[in-house]
XYZ file of C-alpha atoms in Angstrom:
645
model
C 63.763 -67.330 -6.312
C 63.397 -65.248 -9.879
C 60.358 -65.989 -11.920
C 62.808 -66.813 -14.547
C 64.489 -69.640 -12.361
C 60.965 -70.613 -11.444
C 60.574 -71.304 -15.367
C 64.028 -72.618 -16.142
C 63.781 -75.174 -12.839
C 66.424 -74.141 -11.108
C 67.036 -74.604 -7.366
C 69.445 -71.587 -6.545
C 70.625 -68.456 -7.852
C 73.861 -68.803 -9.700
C 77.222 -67.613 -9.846
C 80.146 -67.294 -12.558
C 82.226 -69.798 -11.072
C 79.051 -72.279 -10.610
C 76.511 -74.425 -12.897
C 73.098 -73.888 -12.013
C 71.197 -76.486 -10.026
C 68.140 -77.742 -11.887
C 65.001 -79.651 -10.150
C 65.551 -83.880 -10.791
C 62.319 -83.860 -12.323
C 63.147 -80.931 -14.953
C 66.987 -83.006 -15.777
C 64.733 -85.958 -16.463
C 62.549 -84.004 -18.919
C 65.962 -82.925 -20.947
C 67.018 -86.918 -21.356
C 63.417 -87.221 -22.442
C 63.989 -84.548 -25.456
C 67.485 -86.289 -25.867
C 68.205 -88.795 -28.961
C 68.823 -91.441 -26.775
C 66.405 -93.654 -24.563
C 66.051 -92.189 -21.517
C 65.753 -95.885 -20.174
C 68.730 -97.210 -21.360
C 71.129 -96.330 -18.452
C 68.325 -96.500 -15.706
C 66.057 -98.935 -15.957
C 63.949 -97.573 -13.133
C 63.370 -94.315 -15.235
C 60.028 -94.046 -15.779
C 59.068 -95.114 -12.104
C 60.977 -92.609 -10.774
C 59.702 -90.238 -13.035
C 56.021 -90.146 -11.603
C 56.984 -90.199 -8.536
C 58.732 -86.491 -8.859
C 56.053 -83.470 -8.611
C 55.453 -82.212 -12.096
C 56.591 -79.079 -13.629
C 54.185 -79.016 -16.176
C 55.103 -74.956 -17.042
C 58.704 -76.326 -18.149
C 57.449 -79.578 -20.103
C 54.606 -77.326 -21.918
C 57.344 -74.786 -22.860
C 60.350 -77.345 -23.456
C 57.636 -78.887 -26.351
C 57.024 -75.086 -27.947
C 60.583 -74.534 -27.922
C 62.016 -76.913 -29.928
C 62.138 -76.946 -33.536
C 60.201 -78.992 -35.927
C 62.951 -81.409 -37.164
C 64.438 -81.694 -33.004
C 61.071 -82.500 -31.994
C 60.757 -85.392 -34.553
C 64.320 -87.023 -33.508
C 62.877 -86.818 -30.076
C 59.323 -88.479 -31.468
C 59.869 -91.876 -29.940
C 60.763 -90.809 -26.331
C 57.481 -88.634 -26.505
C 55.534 -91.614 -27.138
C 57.244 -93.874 -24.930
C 56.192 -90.932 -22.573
C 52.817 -90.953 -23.385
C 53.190 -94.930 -23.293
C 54.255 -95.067 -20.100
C 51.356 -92.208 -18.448
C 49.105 -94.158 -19.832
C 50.297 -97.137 -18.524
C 50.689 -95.626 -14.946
C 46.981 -94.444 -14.602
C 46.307 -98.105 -14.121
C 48.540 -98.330 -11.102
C 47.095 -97.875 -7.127
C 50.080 -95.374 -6.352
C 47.649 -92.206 -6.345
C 50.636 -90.109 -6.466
C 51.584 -91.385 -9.512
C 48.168 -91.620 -11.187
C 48.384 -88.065 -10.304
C 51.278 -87.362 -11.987
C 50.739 -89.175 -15.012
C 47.513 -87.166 -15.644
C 49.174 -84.151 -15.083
C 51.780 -85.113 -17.300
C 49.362 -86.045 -20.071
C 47.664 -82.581 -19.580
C 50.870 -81.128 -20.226
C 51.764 -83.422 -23.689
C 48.285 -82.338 -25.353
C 48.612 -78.690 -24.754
C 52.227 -78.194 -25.564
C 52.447 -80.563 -29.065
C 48.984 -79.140 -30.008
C 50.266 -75.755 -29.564
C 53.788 -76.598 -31.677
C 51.958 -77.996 -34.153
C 49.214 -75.556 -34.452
C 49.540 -75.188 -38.008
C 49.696 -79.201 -38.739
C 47.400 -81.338 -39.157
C 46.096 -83.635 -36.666
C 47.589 -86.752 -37.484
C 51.224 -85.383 -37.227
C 50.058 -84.611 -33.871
C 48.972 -88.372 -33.358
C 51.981 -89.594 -34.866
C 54.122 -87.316 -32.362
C 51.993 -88.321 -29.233
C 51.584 -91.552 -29.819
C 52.552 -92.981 -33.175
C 50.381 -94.155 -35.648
C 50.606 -97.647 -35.551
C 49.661 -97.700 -32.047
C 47.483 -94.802 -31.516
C 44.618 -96.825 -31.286
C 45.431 -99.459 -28.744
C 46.882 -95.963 -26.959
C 43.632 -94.339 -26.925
C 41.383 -97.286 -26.041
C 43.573 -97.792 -22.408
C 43.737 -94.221 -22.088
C 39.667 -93.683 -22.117
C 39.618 -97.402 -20.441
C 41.772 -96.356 -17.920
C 39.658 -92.401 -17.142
C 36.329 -94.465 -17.274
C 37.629 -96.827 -14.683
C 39.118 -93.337 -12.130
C 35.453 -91.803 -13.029
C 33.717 -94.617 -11.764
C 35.304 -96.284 -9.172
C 35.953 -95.492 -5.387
C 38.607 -92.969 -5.849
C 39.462 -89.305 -3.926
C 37.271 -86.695 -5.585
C 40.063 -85.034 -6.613
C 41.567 -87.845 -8.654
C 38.504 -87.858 -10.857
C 38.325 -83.969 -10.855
C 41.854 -84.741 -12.313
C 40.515 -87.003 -14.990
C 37.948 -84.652 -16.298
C 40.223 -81.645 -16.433
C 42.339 -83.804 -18.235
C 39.468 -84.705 -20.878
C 38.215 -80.645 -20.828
C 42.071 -79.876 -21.864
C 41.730 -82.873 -24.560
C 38.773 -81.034 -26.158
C 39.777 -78.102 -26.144
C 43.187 -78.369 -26.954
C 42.344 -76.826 -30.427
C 40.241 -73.502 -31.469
C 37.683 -75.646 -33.709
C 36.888 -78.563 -32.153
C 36.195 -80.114 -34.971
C 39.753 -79.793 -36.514
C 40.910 -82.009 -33.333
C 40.880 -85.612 -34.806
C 42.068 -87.086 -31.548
C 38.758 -86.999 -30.798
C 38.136 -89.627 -33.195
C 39.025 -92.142 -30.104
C 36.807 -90.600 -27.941
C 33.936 -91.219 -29.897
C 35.189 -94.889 -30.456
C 35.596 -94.794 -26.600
C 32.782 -93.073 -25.329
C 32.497 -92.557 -22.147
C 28.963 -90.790 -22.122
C 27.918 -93.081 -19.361
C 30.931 -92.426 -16.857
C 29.819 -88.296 -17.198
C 26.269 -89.909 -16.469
C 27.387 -91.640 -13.425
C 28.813 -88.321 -11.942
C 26.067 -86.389 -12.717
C 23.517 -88.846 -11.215
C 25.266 -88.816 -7.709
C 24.790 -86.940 -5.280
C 28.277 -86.056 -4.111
C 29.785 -86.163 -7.472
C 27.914 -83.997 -9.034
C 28.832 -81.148 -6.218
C 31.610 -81.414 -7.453
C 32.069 -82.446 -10.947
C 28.693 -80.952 -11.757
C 30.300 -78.225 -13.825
C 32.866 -80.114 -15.301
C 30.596 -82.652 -16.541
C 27.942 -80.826 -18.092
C 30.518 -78.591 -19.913
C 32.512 -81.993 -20.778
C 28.877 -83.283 -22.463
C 28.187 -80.101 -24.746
C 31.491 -80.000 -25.996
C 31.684 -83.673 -27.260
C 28.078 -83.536 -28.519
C 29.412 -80.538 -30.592
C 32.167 -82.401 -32.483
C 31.503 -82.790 -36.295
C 27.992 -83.057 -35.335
C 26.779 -82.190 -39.221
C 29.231 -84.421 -40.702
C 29.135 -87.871 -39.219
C 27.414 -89.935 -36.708
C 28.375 -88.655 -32.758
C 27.593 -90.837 -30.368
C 27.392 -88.630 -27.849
C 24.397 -86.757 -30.185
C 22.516 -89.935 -30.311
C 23.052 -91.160 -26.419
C 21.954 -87.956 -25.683
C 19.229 -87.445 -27.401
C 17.279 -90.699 -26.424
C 18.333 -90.160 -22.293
C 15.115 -90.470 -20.754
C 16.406 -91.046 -17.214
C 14.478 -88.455 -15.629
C 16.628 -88.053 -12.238
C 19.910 -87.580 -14.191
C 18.066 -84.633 -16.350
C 16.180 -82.980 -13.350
C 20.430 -82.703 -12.533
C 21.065 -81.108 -15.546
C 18.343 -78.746 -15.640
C 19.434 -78.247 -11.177
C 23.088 -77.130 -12.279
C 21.765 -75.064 -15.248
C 19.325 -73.489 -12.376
C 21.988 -72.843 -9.911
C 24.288 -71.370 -12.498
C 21.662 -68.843 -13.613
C 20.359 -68.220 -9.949
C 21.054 -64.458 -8.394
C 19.708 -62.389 -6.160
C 17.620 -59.108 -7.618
C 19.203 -56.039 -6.570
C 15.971 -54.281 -6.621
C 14.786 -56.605 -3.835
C 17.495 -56.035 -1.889
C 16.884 -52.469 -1.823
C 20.175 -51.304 -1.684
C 22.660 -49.777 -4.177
C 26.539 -51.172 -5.370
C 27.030 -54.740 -6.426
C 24.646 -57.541 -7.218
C 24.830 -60.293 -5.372
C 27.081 -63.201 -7.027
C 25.613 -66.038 -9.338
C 26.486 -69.273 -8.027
C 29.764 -69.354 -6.877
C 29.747 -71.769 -9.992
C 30.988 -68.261 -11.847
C 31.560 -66.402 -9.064
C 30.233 -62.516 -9.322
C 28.866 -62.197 -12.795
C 26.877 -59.197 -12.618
C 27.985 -55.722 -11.213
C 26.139 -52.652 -10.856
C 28.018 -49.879 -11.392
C 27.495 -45.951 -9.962
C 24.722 -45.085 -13.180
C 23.369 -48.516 -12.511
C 24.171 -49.874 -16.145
C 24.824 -53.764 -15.721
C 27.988 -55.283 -16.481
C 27.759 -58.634 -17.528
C 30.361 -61.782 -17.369
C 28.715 -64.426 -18.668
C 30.140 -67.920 -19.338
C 29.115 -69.913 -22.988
C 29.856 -73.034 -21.481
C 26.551 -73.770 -19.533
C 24.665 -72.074 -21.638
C 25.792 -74.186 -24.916
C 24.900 -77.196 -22.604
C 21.405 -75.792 -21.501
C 21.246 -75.604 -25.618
C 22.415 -78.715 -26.174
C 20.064 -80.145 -23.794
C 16.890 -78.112 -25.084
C 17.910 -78.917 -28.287
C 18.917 -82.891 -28.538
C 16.385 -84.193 -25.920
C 12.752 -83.553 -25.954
C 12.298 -85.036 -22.518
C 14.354 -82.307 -20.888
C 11.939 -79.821 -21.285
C 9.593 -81.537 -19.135
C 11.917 -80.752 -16.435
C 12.230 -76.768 -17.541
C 9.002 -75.885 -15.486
C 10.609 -77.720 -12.411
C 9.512 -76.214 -9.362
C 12.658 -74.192 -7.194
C 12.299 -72.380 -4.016
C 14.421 -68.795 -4.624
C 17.379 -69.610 -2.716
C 19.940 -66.925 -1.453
C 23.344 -66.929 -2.693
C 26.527 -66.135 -0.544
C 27.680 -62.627 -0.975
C 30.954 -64.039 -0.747
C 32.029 -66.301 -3.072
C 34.845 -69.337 -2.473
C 37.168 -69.958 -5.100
C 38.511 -73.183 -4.847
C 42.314 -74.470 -5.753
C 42.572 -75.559 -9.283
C 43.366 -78.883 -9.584
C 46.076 -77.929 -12.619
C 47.962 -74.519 -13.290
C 45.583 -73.976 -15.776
C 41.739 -73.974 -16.390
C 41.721 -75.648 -20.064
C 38.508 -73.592 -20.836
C 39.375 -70.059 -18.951
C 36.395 -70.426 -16.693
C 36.143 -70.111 -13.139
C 34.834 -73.993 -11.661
C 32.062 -74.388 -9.650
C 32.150 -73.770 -5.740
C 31.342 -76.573 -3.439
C 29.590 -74.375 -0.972
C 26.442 -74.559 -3.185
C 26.692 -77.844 -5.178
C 27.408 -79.874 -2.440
C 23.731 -79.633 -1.067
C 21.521 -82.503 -1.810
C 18.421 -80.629 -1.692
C 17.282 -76.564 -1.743
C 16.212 -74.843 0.971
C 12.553 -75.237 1.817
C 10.629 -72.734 3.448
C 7.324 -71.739 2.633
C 8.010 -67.914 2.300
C 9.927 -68.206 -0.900
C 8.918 -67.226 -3.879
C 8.644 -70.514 -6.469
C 10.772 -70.377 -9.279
C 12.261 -72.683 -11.947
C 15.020 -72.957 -15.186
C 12.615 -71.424 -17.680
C 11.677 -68.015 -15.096
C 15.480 -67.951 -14.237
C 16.609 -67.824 -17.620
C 14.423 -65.035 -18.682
C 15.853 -63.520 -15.814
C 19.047 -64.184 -16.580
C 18.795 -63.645 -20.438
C 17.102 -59.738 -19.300
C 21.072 -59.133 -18.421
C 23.036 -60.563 -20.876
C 20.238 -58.918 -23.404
C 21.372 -55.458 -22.359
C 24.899 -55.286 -22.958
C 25.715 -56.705 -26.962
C 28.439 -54.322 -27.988
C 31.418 -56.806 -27.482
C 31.644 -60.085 -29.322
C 31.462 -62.039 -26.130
C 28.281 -60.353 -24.962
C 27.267 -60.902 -28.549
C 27.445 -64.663 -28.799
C 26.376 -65.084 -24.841
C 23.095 -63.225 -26.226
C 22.868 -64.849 -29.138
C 22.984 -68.537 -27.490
C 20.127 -66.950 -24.944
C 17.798 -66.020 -28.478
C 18.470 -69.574 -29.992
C 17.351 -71.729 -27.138
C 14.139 -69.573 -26.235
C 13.935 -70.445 -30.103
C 14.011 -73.999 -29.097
C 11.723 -73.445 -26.683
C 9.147 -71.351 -28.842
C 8.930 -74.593 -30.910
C 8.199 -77.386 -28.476
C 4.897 -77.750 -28.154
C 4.916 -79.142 -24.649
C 6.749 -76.186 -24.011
C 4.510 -74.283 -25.039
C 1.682 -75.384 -23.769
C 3.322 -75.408 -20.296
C 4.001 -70.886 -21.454
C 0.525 -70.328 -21.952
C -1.146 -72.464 -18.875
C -3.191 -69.695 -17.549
C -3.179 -72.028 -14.413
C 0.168 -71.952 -13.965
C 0.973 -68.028 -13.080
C 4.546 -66.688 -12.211
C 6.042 -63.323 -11.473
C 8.776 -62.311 -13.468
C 11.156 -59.487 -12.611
C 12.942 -58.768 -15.909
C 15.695 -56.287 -16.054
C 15.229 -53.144 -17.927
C 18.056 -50.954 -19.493
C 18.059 -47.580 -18.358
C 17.166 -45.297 -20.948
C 16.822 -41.450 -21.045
C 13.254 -41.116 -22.462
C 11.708 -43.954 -19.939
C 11.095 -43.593 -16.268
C 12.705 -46.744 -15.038
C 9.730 -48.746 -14.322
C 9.484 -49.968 -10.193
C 8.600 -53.828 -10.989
C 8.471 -54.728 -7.125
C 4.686 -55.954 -7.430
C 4.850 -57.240 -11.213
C 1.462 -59.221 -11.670
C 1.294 -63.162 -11.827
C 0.839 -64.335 -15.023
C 1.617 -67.311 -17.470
C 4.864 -67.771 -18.331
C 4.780 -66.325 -21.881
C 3.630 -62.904 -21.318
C 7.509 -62.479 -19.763
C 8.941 -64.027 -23.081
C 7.155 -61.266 -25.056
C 8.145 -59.196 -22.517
C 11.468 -59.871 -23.115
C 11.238 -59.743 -26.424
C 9.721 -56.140 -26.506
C 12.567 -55.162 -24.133
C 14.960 -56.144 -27.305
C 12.988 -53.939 -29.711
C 13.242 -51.578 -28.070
C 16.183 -50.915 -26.759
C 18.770 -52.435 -29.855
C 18.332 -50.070 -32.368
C 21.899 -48.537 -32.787
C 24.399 -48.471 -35.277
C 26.049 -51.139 -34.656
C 23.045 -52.780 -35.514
C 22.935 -56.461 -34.249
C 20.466 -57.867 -37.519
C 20.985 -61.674 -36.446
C 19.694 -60.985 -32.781
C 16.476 -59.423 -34.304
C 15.719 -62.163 -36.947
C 15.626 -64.134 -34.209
C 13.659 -62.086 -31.443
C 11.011 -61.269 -34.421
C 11.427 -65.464 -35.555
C 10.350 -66.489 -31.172
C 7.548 -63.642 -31.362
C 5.857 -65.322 -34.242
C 6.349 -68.894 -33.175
C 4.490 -68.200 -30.190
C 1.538 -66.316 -31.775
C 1.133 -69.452 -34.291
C 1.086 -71.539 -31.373
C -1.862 -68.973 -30.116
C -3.857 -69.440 -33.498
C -3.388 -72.819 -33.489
C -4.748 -73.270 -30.197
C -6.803 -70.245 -30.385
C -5.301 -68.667 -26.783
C -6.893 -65.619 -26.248
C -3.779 -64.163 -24.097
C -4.559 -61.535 -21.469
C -1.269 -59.323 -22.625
C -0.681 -55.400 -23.204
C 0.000 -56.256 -27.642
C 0.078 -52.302 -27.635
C 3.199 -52.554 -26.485
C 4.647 -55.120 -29.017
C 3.174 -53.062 -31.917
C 4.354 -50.123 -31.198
C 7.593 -51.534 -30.534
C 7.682 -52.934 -33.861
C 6.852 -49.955 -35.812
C 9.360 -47.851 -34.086
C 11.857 -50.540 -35.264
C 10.673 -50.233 -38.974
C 11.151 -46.510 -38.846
C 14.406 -46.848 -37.331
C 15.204 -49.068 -40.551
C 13.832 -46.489 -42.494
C 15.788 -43.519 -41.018
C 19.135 -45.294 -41.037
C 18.463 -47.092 -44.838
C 22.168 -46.370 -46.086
C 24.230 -47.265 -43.287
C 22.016 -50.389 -42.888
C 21.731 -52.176 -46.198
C 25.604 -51.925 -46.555
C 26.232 -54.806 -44.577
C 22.790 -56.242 -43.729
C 19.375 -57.526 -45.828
C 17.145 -55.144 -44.180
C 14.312 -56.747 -46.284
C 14.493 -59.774 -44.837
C 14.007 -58.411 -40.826
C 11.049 -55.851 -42.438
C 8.873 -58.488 -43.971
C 9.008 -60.260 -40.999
C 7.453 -57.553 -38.785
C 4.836 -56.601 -41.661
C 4.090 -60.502 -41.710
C 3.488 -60.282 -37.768
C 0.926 -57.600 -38.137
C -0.105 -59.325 -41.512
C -1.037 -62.220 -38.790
C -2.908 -60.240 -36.394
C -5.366 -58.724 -39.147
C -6.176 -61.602 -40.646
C -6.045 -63.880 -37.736
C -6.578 -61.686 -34.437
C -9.774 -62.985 -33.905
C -9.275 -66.473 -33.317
C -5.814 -65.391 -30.511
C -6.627 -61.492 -29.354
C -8.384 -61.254 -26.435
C -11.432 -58.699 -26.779
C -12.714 -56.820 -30.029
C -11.058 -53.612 -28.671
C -8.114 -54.966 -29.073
C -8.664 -54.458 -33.103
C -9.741 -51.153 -32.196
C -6.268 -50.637 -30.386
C -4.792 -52.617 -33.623
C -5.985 -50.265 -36.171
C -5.523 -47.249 -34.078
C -1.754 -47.993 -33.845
C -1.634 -48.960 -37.843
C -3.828 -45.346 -39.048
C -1.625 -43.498 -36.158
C 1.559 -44.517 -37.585
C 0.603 -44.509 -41.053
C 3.652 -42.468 -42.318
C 6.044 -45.392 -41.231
C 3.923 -47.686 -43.342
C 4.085 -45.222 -46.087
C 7.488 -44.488 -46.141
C 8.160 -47.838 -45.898
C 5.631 -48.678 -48.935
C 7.522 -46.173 -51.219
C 11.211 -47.261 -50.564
C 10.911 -50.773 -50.813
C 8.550 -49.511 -54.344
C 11.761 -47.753 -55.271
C 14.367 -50.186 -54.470
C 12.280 -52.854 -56.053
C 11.471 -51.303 -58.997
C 15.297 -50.477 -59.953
C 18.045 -52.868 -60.958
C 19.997 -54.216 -57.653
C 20.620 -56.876 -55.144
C 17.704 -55.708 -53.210
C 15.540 -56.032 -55.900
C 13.193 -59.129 -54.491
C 13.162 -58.834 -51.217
C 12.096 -55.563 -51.482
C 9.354 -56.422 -53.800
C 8.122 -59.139 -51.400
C 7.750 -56.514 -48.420
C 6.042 -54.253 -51.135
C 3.502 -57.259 -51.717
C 3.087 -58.295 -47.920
C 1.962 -54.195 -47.234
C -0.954 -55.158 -48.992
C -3.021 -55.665 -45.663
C -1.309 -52.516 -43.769
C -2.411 -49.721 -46.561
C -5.675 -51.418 -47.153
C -6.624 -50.680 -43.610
C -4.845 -47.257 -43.758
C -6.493 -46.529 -47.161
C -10.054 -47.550 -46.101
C -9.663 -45.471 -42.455
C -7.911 -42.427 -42.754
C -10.315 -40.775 -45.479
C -13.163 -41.052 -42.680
C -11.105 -40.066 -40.035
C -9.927 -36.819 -42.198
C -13.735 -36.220 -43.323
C -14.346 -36.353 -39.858
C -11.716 -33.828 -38.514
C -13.159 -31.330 -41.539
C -16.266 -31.485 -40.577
C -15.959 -30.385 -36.994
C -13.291 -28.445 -37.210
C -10.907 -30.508 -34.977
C -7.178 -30.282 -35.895
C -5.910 -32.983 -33.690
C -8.403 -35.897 -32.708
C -7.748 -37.811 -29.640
C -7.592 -41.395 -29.597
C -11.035 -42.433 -28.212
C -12.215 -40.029 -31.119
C -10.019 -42.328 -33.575
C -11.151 -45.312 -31.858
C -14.870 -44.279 -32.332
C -14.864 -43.570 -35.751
C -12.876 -46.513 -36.953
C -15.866 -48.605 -34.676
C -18.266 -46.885 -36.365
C -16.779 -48.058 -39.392
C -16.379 -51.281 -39.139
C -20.248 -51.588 -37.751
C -21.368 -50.200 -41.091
C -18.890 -51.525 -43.642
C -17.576 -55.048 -42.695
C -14.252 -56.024 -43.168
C -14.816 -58.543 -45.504
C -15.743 -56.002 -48.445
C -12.193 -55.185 -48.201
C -11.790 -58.183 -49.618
C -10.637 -61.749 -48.351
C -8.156 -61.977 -51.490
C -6.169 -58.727 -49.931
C -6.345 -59.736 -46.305
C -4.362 -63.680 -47.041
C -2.603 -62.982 -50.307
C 0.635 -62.394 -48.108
C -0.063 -64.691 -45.340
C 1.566 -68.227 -46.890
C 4.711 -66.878 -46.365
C 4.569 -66.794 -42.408
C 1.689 -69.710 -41.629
C-alpha cells in the first residue's frame, strides 16, 4: 500500500473501472464533516465510532483541509464529536476510552492548527461551543483526573497525559491558548502529584508529569493568579519533591568519558533522552539537550524554597546503559518533539548501593551537566538550553540555604567539569580533581565561561548573568565573612582578559549590545575585593596576588579608563553608562597610580628591564608596610561600592 493511500484511507489500490475502498472508520469521519447529523440515519453512530481504530493522520488533515466557511457549517458535528469523546472517557470499554482520547488528541491539534491565526475563542466555539464549553471542560478534566488516579493500565493514563501535553502545547505561546482557562478552573495539580509520589507511576509517567507541571505553572504567570504557581509553591511534601529533584537527577546523570578511558561516544544520559552527548573525532562535544526538564528543575528552584533542601541529596554515581530503549509512543506524535523517558531506569525504586561509588547529587550533576551545554552556544537551541542552566544557578546563588549548603567546608565533593578544547591550553587531566565545597566548582564554572565565550557572536545576556552568580556568591562570602580556600587568580585574570576583549572589539560590540553595562559589573567585582577582601580572601597574599594582577594589567584598566572618558564625555546613547564605569575605576587607577611609580623607580634604579613577579610582589609589600592603605583614602576606596552591595 502507497503512502498516499495510507493518508487518503484507502484499503486497495484502484482501478479506472473501480471506486476506491476507504477504511469504515475514515467514511465515518466524512459524514462527520457533512451538513447533516451523522446520527440521524444510525442511531448507533457514535458507539460504533470508538470502537473503530483511529486514523488520527486523516482526521488531523481532513480539519486543515477544509475551508473556513465549510468548517463552520460542519461546527455542530465537531462538537457533538467532542461531546460524545468526552462522554466516552467515562465508559469501562478501555478500547473506547482509548479511542476517544486519541480522538480528542487529534481535534486540538488539527482546529488549533486551522485556526492558527484566530483567536482562541473561535477555537472554543468550534470545539465545543460557547455556551457549553464550560460544562465541556469541567467532565473533560473530571473525567482525566478520575483515569490518572484510579486503577487503570499504565498505558491508559500515559494516554491521558499525552493528551493534556498536546492540550498545552497545542499553540507556540502558551499563553495565547485560552483553553487553558479550564484547566486552571479544573486543576488537576494533585492527580500529577499522585503519579509522581508512586512508585510505579512515576517510572513511568515521571517525565510526562514533571514536564506537564512546568508548563501549566508557566501560563500567564505575570498576569493573573495560576493555581498551579501557588500549589506549587507552598508543596512541602518532602517525598513527592525528593521525586522531583530524583527525575531531574536521572535526567542529568552520564557517565564521564574521561573515566572511561576510552575514545568515541559518551555514554547516553538517561534513556529519559536517550544519547545526548557525542564525542566526535577532535573531541568537541555535541550537545542535545532538552528545555523541558530543565524549565521544570527552574520552576522548581524557583517557586518552592523547600526544594532546595533536597538539591544536596545524597546519590550513589550510577551507570547508565550504553544502549538505550526507546519505547512505542503511545500516539503518532510526541506533542512536545521529545524523546519520553525509558522504563529501564525509572522503573527502579531505589539506586544502586555499593560502597565504591563515588557520592553525588542534583546540584554536582548539574554543574556537570551545565559544563556541556556551556560549551556549545552558537545555535539558538544551545543558546536558550544555556541560558536556562545560568538562570537557575542564579536561583541558586540567591538562596541562602543554598548557599550555605555551597560553602560548607564540611561538606567536600569532587567535581569533574568539562573543559572546551582550546588551542592555547593544554587540556587539563582532571582524573584526581581535589575535594572541595561545592562552590569552588560554581566559580569554576563560571571562569570556564569567561574564558572561553569571547567571540563575535558575542552572547552579552549569558555574561550579565555569569558576572550577576559570581557576585552573588562573593556577597554571600562578605556577609558571612568565608574565607574560601580557591585559586581567585584565576577569576581575575579571567575577567580582565574579558574587559580587553571588550576593548579590542568596541565597534562591532556596542552596535547591538550595552557594553557598559557587562564592564561596570566586572570593575564593581574587583571594586568588591579591594575594599572588602579582607573580611572573604583567604590570606594577606592574596592582596599581594590582587594588586599584582591589577599593576600587571594596568594597560587594560587604562585603556578602558580613556574610552569610557571619551564616550562619556561626547553626546550619545552611551553617554551614562559610560560615565558610571569611568566613576567605578576610581579604586582600580588609585591602586595603579599609587604602585607603578615605585615599581618603575625601582626598575631605574637597578637597572632591571623586566621585574619578575616575586620582585613586583615585594615591592608592592613593602609598600603597603610603610604607607597604609587607608591614606589612599576611605572616600576613593567606597565611593563606587553602593552600586553592587
Amino acid at each position: 500500500m502507497s503512502q498516499v493511500e495510507k493518508k487518503a484511507g484507502l484499503l486497495r489500490r484502484t482501478s479506472s473501472s473501480k471506486k476506491p475502498l476507504k477504511e469504515k472508520v475514515v467514511l465515518m469521519y466524512d459524514e462527520i464533516f457533512a451538513k447533516e447529523d451523522p446520527a440521524k440515519n444510525n442511531p448507533r453512530f457514535w458507539d460504533e465510532l470508538f470502537l473503530m481504530k483511529v486514523n488520527l493522520e486523516y482526521l488531523e488533515t481532513k480539519l486543515e483541509c477544509l475551508d473556513g466557511d465549510e468548517l463552520m457549517k460542519t461546527k455542530d458535528n465537531v462538537n457533538s464529536l467532542f461531546h460524545h469523546c468526552v462522554q466516552t472517557l467515562a465508559e469501562e470499554h478501555q478500547i473506547k476510552v482509548v479511542n476517544a482520547l486519541q480522538t480528542l488528541c487529534a481535534l486540538f491539534r488539527g482546529v488549533h492548527q486551522k485556526n492558527k491565526s484566530a483567536s482562541g475563542f473561535d477555537i472554543i466555539n468550534m470545539l465545543m461551543g460557547f455556551d457549553k464549553a464550560e460544562h465541556r471542560m469541567k467532565d473533560l478534566m473530571e473525567s482525566l483526573d478520575s483515569l490518572l488516579c484510579g486503577e487503570g493500565s499504565e498505558s491508559l493514563k500515559a494516554l491521558c497525559l499525552k493528551l493534556l501535553l498536546c492540550l498545552v502545547t497545542v499553540t507556540d505561546n502558551i499563553s495565547q491558548n485560552t483553553i487553558l482557562e479550564y484547566v486552571m478552573i479544573n486543576s488537576i495539580f494533585e492527580a500529577v502529584l499522585q503519579i509522581l509520589s508512586d512508585v510505579s507511576s512515576r517510572g513511568r509517567h515521571g517525565y510526562d508529569a514533571v514536564v506537564l507541571l512546568a508548563l501549566l505553572v508557566n501560563y500567564r504567570k505575570y498576569e493573573s493568579v495560576n493555581p498551579y504557581i501557588v500549589k506549587l509553591s507552598i508543596l512541602d511534601d518532602e517525598p513527592t519533591l525528593d521525586v522531583s529533584a530524583d527525575l531531574s537527577y536521572r535526567f542529568l546523570q552520564y557517565k564521564d568519558k574521561e573515566e572511561e578511558n576510552q575514545g568515541g561516544f559518551f555514554s547516553t544520559l538517561t534513556s529519559m533522552v536517550g544519547s545526548m552527548f557525542i564525542a566526535d573525532a577532535e573531541e568537541k562535544l555535541s550537545v542535545q539537550t532538552n528545555e523541558a526538564i530543565l524549565l521544570a528543575l527552574y520552576e522548581a528552584v524557583h517557586l518552592n524554597r523547600n526544594f532546595i533542601t533536597v538539591l544536596a541529596q545524597s546519590h550513589p554515581e550510577i551507570d547508565i546503559p550504553t544502549t538505550p530503549t526507546t519505547p512505542v509512543p503511545t500516539t503518532p506524535t510526541t506533542p512536545l518533539g521529545t524523546t519520553p523517558p525509558s522504563t529501564d531506569v525509572m522503573n527502579s525504586s531505589e539506586l544502586p548501593l555499593d560502597p565504591n561509588l563515588q557520592t553525588s547529587n542534583l546540584l554536582i550533576t548539574f554543574l556537570k551537566y551545565s559544563s556541556i551545554v556551556m560549551q556549545d552556544t552558537k545555535d539558538e537551541h544551545r543558546l536558550n538550553s544555556a541560558r536556562l542552566c545560568l538562570i537557575i544557578l542564579t536561583c541558586i546563588a540567591e538562596d541562602q540555604y543554598a548557599d550555605a549548603f555551597l560553602h560548607d567546608d564540611n561538606m567536600n565533593f569532587r567535581v569533574n567539569l568539562h573543559r572546551m578544547p582550546m588551542r592555547h591550553r593544554k587540556k587539563a587531566a582532571e582524573k584526581n580533581v581535589p575535594s572541595r565545597p561545592l562552590v569552588c566548582a560554581v566559580l569554576d564554572l563560571m571562569v570556564e565561561f569567561v574564558v572561553t565565550h569571547m567571540m563575535k557572536d558575542f552572547p552579552m545576556d549569558l555574561y550579565m548573568r555569569c558576572v550577576q552568580v559570581i557576585h552573588k556568591l562573593i556577597c554571600y562570602q562578605k556577609k558571612c565573612r568565608i574565607r574560601l580556600h580557591y585559586t581567585w587568580r584565576e577569576l581575575w585574570s579571567a575577567l580582565i582578559n574579558l574587559l580587553k576583549f571588550l576593548l579590542s572589539n568596541e565597534t562591532v560590540l556596542l552596535a547591538k549590545h550595552n557594553i557598559f553595562h557587562l564592564a561596570l559589573l566586572v570593575v564593581n567585582l574587583f571594586n568588591m575585593f579591594i575594599t572588602y577582601g579582607d573580611t572573604f580572601l583567604p590570606t594577606s597574599n592574596s592582596y599581594d596576588e590582587l594588586y599584582y594582577e591589577i599593576v600587571r594589567m594596568h594597560q587594560v584598566f587604562d585603556n578602558l579608563y580613556c574610552m569610557v572618558l571619551r564616550v562619556s564625555t561626547n553626546a550619545g546613547q552611551w553617554k551614562e553608562p559610560a560615565s558610571k564605569v569611568t566613576h567605578s575605576l576610581v579604586n582600580v587607577r588609585a591602586i595603579i597610580n599609587h604602585f607603578n611609580p615605585k615599581i618603575e623607580s625601582y626598575a631605574a634604579v637597578n637597572h632591571i628591564s623586566q621585574l619578575s613577579e616575586d620582585q613586583v610582589r615585594s615591592i608592592s609589600l613593602n609598600v603597603r608596610k610603610n604607607v597604609s592603605l587607608n591614606t589612599l583614602s576611605q572616600d576613593i576606596l567606597l565611593k563606587e561600592f553602593s552600586t553592587i552591595s
